[in-house]
PDB file of C-alpha atoms in Angstrom:
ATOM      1  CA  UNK A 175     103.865  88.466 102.756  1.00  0.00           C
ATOM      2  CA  UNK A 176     102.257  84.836 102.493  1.00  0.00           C
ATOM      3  CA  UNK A 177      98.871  83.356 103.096  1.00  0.00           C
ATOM      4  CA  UNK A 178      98.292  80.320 104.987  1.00  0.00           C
ATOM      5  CA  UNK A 179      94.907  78.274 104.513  1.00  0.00           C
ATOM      6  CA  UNK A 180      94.092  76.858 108.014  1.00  0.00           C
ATOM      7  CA  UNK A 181      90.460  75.775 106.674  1.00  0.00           C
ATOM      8  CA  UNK A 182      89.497  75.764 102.881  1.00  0.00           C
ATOM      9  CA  UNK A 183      85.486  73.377 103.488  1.00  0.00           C
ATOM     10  CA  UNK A 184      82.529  74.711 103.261  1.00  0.00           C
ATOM     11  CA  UNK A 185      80.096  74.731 106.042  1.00  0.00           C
ATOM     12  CA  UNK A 186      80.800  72.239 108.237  1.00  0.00           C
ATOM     13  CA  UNK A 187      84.135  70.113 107.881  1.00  0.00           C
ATOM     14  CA  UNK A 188      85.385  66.802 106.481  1.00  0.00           C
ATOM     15  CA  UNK A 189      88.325  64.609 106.573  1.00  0.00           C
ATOM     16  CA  UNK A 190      90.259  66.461 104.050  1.00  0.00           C
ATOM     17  CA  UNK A 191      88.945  70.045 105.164  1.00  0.00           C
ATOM     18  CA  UNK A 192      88.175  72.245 108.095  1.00  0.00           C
ATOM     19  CA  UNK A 193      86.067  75.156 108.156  1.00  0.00           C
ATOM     20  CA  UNK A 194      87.302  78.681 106.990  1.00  0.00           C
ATOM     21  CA  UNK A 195      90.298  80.329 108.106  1.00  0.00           C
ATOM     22  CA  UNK A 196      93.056  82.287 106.121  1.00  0.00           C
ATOM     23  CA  UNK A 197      96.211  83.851 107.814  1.00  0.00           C
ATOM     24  CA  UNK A 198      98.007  86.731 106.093  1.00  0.00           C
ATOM     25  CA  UNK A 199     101.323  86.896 107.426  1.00  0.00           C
ATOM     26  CA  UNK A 200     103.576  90.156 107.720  1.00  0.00           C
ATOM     27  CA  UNK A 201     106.361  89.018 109.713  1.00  0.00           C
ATOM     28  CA  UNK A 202     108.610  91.386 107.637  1.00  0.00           C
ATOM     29  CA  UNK A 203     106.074  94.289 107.123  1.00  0.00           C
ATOM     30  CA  UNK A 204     104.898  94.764 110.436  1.00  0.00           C
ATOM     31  CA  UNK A 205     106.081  91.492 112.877  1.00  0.00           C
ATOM     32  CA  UNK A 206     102.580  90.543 113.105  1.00  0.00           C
ATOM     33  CA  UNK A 207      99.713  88.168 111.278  1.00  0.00           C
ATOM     34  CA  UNK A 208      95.923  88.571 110.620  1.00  0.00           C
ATOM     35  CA  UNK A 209      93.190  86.162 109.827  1.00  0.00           C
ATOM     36  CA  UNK A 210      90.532  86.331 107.811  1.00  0.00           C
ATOM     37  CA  UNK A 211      87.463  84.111 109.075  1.00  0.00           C
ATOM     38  CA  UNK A 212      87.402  82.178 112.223  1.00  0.00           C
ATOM     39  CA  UNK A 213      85.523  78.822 111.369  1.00  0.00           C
ATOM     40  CA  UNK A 214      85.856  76.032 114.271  1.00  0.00           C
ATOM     41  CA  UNK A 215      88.728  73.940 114.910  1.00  0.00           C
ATOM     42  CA  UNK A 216      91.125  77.230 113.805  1.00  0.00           C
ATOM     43  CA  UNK A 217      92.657  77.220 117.038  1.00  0.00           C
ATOM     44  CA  UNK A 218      93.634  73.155 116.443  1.00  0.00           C
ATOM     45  CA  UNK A 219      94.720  74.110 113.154  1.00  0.00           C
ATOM     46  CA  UNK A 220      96.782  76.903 114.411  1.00  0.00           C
ATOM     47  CA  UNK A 221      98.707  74.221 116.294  1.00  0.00           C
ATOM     48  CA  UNK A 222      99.608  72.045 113.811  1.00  0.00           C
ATOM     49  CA  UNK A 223     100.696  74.905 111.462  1.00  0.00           C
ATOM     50  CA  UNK A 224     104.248  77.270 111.782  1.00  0.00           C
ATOM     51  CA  UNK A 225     101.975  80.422 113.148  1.00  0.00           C
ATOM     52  CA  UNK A 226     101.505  81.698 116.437  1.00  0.00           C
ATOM     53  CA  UNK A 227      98.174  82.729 117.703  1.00  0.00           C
ATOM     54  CA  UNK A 228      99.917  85.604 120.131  1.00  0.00           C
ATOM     55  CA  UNK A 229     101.464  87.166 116.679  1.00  0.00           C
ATOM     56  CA  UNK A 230      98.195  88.087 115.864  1.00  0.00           C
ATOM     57  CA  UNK A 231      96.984  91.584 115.440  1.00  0.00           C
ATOM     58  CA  UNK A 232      93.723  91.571 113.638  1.00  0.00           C
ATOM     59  CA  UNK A 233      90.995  89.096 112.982  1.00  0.00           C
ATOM     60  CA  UNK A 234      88.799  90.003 109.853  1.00  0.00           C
ATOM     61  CA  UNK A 235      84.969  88.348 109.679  1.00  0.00           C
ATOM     62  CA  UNK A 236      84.011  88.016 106.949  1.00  0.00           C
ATOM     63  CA  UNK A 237      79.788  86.894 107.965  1.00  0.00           C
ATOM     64  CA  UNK A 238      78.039  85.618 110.687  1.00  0.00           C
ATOM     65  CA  UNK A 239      77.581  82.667 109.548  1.00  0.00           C
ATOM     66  CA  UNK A 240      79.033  79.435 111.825  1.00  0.00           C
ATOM     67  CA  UNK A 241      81.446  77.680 109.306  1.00  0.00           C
ATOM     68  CA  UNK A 242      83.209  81.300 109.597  1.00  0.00           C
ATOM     69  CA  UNK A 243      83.309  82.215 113.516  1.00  0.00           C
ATOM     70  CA  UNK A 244      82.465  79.477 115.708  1.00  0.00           C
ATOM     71  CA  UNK A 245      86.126  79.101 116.112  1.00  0.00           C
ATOM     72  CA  UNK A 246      86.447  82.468 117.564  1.00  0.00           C
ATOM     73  CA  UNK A 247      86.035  81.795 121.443  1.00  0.00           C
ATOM     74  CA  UNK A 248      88.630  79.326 121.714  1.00  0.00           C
ATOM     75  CA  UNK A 249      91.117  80.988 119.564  1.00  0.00           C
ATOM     76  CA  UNK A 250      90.728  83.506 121.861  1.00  0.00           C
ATOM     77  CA  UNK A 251      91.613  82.296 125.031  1.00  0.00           C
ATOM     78  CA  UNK A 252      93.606  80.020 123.846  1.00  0.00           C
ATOM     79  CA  UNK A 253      95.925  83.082 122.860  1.00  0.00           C
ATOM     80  CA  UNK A 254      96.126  84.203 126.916  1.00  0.00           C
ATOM     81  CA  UNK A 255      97.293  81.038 127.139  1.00  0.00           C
ATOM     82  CA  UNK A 256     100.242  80.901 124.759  1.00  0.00           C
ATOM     83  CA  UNK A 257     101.543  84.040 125.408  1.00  0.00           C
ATOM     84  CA  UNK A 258      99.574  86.635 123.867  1.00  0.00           C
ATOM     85  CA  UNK A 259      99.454  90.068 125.558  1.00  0.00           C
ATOM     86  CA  UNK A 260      99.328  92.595 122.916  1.00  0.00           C
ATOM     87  CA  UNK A 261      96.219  94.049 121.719  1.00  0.00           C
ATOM     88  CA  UNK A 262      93.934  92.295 119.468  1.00  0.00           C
ATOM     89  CA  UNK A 263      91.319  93.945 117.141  1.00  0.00           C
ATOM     90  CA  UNK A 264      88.311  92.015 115.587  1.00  0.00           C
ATOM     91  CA  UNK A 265      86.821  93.253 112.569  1.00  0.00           C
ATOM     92  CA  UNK A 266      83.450  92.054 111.761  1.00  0.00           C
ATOM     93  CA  UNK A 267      79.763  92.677 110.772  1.00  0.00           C
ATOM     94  CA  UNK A 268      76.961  94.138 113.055  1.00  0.00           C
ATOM     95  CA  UNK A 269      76.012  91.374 115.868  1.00  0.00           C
ATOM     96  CA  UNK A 270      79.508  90.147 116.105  1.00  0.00           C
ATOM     97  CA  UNK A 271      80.118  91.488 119.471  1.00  0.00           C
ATOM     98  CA  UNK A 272      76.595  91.010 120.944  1.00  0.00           C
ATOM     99  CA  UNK A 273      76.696  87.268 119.686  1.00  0.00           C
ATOM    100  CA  UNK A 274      80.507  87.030 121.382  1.00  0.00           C
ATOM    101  CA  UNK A 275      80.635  88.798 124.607  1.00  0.00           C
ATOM    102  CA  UNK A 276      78.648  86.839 126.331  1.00  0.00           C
ATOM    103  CA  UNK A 277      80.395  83.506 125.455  1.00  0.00           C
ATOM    104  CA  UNK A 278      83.362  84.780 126.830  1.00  0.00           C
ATOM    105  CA  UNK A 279      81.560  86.131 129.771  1.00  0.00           C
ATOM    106  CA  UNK A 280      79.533  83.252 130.727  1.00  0.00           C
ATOM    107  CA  UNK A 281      82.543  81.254 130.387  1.00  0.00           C
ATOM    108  CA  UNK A 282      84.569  83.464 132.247  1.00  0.00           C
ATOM    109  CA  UNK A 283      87.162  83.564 129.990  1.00  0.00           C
ATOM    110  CA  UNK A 284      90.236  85.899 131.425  1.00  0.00           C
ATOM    111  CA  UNK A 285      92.138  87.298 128.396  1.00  0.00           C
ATOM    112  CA  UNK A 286      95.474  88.904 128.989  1.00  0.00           C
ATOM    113  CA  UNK A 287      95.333  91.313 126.253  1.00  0.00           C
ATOM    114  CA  UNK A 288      93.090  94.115 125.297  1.00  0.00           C
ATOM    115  CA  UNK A 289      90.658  93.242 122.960  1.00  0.00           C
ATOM    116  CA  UNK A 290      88.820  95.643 121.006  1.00  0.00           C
ATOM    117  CA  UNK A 291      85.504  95.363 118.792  1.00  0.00           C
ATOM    118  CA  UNK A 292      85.527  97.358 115.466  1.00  0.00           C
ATOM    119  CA  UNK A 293      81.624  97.199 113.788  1.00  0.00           C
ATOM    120  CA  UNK A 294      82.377  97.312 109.734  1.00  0.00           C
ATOM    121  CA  UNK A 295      80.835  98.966 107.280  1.00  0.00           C
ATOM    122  CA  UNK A 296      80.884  99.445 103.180  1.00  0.00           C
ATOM    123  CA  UNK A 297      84.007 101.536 102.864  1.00  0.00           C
ATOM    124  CA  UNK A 298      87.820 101.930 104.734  1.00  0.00           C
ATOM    125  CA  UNK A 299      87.966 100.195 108.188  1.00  0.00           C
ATOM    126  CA  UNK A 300      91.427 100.156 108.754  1.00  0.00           C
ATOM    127  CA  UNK A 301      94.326 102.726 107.722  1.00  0.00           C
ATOM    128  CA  UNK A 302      97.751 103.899 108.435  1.00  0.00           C
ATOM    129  CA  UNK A 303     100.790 104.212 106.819  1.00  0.00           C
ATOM    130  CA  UNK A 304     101.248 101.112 105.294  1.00  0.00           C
ATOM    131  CA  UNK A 305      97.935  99.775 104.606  1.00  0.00           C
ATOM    132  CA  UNK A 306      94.515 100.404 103.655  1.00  0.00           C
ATOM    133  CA  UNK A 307      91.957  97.856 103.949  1.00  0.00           C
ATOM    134  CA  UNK A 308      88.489  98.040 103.008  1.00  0.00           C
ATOM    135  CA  UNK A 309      85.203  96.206 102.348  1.00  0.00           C
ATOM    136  CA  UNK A 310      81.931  96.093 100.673  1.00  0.00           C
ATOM    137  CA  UNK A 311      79.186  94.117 101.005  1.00  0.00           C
ATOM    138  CA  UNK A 312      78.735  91.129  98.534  1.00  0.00           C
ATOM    139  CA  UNK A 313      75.835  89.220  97.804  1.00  0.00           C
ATOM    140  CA  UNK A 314      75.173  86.146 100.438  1.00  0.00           C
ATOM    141  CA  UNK A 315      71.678  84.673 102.458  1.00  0.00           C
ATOM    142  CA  UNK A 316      73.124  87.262 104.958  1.00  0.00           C
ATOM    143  CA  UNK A 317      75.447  90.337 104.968  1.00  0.00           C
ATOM    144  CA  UNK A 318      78.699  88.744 103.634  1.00  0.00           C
ATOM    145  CA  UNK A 319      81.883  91.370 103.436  1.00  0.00           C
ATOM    146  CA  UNK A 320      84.802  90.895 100.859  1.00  0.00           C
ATOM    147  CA  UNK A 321      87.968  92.647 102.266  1.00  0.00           C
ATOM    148  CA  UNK A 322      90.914  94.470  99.951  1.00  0.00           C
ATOM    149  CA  UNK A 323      94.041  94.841 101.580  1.00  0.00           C
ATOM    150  CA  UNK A 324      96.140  97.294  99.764  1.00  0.00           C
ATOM    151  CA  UNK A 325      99.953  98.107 100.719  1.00  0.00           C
ATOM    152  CA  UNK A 326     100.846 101.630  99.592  1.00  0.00           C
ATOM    153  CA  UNK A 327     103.355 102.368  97.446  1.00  0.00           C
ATOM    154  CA  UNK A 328     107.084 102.187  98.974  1.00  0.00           C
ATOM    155  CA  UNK A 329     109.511 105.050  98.022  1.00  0.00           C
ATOM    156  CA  UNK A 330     112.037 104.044  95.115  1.00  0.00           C
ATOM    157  CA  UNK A 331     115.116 102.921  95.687  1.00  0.00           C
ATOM    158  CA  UNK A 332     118.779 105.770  95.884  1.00  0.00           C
ATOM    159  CA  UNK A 333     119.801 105.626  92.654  1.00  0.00           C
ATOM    160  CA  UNK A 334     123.706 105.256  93.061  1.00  0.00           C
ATOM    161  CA  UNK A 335     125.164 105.469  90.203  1.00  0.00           C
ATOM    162  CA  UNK A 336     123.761 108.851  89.726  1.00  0.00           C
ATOM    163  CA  UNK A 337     125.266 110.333  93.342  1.00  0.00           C
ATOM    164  CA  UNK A 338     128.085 108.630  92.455  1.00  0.00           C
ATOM    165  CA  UNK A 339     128.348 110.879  88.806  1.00  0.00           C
ATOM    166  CA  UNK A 340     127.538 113.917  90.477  1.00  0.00           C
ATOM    167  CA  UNK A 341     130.196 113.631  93.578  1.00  0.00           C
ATOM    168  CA  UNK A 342     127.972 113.039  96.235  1.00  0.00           C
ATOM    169  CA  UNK A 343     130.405 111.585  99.093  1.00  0.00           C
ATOM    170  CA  UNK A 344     129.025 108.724 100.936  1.00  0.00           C
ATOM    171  CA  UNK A 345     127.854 109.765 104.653  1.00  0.00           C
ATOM    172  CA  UNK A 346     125.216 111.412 105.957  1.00  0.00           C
ATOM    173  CA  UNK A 347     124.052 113.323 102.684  1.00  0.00           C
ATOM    174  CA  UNK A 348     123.209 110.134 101.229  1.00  0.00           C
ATOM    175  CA  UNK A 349     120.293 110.389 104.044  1.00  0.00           C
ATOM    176  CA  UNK A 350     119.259 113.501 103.327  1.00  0.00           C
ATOM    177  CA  UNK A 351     119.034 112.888  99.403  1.00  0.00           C
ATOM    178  CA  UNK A 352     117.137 109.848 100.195  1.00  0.00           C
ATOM    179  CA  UNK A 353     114.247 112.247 102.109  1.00  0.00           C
ATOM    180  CA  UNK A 354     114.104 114.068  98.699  1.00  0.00           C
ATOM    181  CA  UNK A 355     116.169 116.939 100.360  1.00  0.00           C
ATOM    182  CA  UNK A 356     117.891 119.636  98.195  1.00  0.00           C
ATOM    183  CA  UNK A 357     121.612 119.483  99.212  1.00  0.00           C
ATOM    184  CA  UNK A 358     124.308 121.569  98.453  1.00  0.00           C
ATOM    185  CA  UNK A 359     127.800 119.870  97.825  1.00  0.00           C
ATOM    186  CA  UNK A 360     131.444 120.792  99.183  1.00  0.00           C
ATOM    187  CA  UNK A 361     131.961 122.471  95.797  1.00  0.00           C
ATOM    188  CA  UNK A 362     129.019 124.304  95.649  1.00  0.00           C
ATOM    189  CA  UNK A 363     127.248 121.664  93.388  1.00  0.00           C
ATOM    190  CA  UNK A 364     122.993 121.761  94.254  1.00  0.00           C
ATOM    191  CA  UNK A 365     121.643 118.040  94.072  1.00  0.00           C
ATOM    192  CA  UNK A 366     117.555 117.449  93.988  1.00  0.00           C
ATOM    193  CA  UNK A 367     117.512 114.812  96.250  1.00  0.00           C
ATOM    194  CA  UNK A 368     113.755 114.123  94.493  1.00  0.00           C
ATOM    195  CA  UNK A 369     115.857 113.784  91.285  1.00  0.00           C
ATOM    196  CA  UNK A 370     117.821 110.912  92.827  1.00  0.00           C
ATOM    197  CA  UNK A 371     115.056 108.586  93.593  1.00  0.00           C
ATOM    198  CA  UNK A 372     113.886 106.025  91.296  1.00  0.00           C
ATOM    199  CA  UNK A 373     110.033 105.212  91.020  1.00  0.00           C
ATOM    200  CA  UNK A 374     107.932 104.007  94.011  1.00  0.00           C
ATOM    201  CA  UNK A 375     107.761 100.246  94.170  1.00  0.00           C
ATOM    202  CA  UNK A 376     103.998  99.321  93.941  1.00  0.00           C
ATOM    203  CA  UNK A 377     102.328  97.720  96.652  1.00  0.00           C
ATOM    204  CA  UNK A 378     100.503  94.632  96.975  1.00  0.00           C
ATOM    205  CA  UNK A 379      96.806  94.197  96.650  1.00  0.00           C
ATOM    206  CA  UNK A 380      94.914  91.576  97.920  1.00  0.00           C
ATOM    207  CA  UNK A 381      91.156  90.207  97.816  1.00  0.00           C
ATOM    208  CA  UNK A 382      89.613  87.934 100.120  1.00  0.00           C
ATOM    209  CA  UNK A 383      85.846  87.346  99.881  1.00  0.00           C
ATOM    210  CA  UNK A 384      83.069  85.974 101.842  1.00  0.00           C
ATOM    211  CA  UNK A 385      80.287  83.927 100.938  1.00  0.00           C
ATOM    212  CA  UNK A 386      78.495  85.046  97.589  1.00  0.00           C
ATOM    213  CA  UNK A 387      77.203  85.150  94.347  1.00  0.00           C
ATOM    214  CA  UNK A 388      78.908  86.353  91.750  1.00  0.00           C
ATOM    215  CA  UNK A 389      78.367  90.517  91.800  1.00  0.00           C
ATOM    216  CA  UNK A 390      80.213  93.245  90.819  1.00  0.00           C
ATOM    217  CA  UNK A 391      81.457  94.263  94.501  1.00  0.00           C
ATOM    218  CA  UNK A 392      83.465  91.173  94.367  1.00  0.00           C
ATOM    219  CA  UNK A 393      84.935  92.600  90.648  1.00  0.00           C
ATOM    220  CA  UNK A 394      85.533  96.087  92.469  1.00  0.00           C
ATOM    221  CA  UNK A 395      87.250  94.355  95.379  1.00  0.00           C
ATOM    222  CA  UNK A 396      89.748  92.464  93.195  1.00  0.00           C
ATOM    223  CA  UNK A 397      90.358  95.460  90.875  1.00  0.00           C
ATOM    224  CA  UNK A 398      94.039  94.937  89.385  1.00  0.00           C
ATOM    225  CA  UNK A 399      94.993  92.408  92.645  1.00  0.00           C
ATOM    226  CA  UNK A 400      97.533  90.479  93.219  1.00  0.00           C
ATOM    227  CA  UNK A 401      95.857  87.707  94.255  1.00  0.00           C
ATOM    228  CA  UNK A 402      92.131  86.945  95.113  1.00  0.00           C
ATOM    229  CA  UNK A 403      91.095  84.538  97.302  1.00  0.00           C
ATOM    230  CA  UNK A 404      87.356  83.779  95.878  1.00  0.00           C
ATOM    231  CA  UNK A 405      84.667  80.595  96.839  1.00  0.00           C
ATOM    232  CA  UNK A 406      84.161  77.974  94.802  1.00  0.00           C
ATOM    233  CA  UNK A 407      81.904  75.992  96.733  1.00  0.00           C
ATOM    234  CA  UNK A 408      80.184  74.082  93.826  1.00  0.00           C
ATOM    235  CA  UNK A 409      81.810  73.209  90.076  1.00  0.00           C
ATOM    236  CA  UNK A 410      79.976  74.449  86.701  1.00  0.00           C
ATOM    237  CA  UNK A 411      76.987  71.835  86.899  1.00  0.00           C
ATOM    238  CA  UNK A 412      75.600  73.300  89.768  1.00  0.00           C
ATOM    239  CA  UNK A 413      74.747  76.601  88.576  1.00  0.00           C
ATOM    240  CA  UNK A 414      71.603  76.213  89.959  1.00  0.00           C
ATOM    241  CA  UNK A 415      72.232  75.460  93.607  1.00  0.00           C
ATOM    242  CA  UNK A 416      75.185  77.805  93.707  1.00  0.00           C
ATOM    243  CA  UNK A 417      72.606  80.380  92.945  1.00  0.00           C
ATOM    244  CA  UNK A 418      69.917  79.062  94.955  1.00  0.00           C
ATOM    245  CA  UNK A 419      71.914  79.229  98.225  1.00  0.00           C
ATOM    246  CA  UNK A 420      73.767  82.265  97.285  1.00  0.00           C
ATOM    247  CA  UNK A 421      77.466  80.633  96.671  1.00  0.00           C
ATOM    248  CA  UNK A 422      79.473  80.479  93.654  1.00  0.00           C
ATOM    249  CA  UNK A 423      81.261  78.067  91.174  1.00  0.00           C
ATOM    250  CA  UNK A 424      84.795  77.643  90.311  1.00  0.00           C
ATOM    251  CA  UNK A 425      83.524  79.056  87.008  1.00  0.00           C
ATOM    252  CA  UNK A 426      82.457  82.427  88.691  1.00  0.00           C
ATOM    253  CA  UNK A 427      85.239  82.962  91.129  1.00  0.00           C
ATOM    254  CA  UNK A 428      87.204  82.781  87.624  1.00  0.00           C
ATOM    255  CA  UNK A 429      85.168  85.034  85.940  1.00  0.00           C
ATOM    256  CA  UNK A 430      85.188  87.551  88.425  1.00  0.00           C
ATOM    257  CA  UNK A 431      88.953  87.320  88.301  1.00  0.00           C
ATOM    258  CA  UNK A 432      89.267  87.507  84.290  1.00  0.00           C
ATOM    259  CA  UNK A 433      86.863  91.022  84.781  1.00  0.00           C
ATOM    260  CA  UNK A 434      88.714  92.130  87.665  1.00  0.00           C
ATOM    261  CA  UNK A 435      92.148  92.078  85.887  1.00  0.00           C
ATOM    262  CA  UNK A 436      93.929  90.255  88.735  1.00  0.00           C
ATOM    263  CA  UNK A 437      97.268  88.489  88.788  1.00  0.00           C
ATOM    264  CA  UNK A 438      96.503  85.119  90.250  1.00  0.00           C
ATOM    265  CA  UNK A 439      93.426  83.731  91.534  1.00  0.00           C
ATOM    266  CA  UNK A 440      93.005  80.971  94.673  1.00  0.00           C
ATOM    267  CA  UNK A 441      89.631  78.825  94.961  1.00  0.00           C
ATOM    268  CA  UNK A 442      88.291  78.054  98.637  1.00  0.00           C
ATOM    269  CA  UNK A 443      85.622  76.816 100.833  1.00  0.00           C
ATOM    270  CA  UNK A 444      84.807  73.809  98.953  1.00  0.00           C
ATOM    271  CA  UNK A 445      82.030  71.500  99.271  1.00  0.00           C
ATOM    272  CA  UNK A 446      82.775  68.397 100.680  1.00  0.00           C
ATOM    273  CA  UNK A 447      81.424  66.446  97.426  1.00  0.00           C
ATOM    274  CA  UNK A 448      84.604  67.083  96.323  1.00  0.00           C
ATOM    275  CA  UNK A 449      87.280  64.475  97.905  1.00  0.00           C
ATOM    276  CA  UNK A 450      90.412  63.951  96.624  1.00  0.00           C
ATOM    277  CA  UNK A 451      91.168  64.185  92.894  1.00  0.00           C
ATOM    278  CA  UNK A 452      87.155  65.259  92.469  1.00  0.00           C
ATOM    279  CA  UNK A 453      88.690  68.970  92.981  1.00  0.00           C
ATOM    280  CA  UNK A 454      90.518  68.947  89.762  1.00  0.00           C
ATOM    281  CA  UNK A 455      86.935  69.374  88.107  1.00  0.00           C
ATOM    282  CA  UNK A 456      86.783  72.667  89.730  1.00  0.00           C
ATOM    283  CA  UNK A 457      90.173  73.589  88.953  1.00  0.00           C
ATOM    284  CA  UNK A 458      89.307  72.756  85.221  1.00  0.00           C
ATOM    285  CA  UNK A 459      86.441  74.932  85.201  1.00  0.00           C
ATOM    286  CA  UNK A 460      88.185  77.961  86.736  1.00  0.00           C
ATOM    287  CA  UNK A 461      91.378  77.558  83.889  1.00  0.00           C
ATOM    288  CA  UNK A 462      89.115  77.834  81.052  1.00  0.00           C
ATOM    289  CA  UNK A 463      88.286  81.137  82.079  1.00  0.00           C
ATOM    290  CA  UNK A 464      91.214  82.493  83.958  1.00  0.00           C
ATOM    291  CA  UNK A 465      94.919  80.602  83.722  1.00  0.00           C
ATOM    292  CA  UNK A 466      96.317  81.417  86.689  1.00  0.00           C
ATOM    293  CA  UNK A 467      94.217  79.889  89.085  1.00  0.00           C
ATOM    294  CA  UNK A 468      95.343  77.567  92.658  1.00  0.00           C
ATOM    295  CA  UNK A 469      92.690  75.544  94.569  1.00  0.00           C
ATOM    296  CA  UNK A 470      94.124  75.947  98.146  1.00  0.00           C
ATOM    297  CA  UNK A 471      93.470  72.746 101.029  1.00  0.00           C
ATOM    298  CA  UNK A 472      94.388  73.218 104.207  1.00  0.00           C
ATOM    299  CA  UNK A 473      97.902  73.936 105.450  1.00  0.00           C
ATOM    300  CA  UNK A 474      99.352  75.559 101.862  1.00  0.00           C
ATOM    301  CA  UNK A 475     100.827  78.507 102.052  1.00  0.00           C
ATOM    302  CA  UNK A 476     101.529  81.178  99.140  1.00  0.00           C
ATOM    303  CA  UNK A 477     103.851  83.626  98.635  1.00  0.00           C
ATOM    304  CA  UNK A 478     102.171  87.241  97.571  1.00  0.00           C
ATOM    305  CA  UNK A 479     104.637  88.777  95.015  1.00  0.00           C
TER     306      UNK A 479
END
């Protein structure tokens, strides 16, 4: 499980930056990929990075706003054209689908996969076995989502050793103990199958944030997580016009993390005032609250876990 940072400016992009785009990658959970944000120029991105726009399954919006969708209509065909026929599900905000329908209509853009239009809400929006993922709305100029994507806990591994001391032979018992089956030996020995299993393996837990202020949705979201993906769109000596347009500072994203309790923390969308080595300024703001803290620039990639 990995995120890749296709766009890590804010608003509009620069030489060093593009506009907002994150890719969570689970090749080895589920074959597939899903981005977070759409912000123009993805699809160029796309090409000059490892992924593969017809491995995608979902696409999370975070907010209406341009810098995070105007990349959405060529991304889209663009996948028809490289190959991609399964279904696609976009996950956004109210307005999404009346703003992007008739782009694509207009256009006459000719998809070759279903794609299908899920409206969010504060709460779950997505669910199965593996995963939960849900959302709640920060505090942005307009309604701004933060997503947590939580993997559920993975059964425990066969504990060995143990089968091994009681005389389980190797073969299809080994199976059933592994379901947590009582099973009754050759020699009339009974084995808990339940008793076999060591303790689930935790899942991940991920954060990744739209636009805002700091708030306590954003703490919520990034409760005991892995890794949260926060803005830092101005350093500490902008207070004032972080608040005033209703972004935050490196300070806040680390704060949030430091209340939030989670693991690692990785600064994006970035103002373009910061070029080159200026970014260390927001890096140094974020440490003195919270240690373990990345600012990510386009094409970097890390490993969850």
């Amino acid at each position: 499980m990995e995120l890749y940072f296709l766009g890590t400016g804010a608003g509009m992009p620069s030489k060093e930056r593009n506009v907002t785009s994150i890719a969570l990658t689970l090749y080895d959970e589920r074959g597939t990929m899903w981005l977070f944000d759409c912000g123009e120029g993805t699809q160029h991105q796309m090409l000059r990075s490892p992924l593969k726009a017809s491995r995608l399954e979902f696409i999370f919006i975070t907010h209406l706003h341009g810098d995070h969708i105007y990349g959405l209509p060529g991304l889209l065909t663009s996948r028809s054209n490289q190959g991609g026929t399964t279904p696609l599900v976009l996950f956004g905000p109210p307005g999404l689908e009346s703003l992007l329908e008739p782009v694509l209509r207009l256009s006459q853009a000719r998809l070759s996969y279903e794609l299908t239009y899920r409206e969010i809400h504060e709460g779950t929006v997505y669910e199965d076995d593996r995963f939960e993922i849900g959302c709640e709305l920060l505090d942005h100029r307009i309604d701004s989502y933060g997503y947590r994507i939580v993997e559920k806990d993975k059964q425990g591994k066969l504990d060995a050793s143990r089968l091994k001391e009681l005389g389980v032979p190797a073969g299809p018992l080994y199976g059933r103990i592994k379901r947590g089956e009582i099973v009754e030996l050759p020699d009339g020995t009974i084995v808990d199958g339940a008793a076999c299993i060591g303790a689930p393996i935790p899942g991940k837990k991920i954060a990744i944030l739209g636009d805002t202020r700091r708030c306590g949705a954003a703490v919520r979201l990034a409760a005991g997580a892995d890794v949260l993906v926060h803005e830092a769109t101005f350093d500490a000596t902008l207070d004032e016009l972080a608040q005033t347009y209703y972004h935050s500072t490196a300070k806040d994203a680390a704060l949030t993390a430091a209340s939030a309790g989670a693991k690692s923390l990785i600064l994006t969308h970035i103002s373009s005032r910061y070029q080159e080595d200026e970014v260390t300024r927001l890096l140094e703001d974020a440490r003195e609250h919270f240690d373990d803290t990345h600012i990510a620039r386009d094409h970097w990639s890390y490993t969850i876990g």
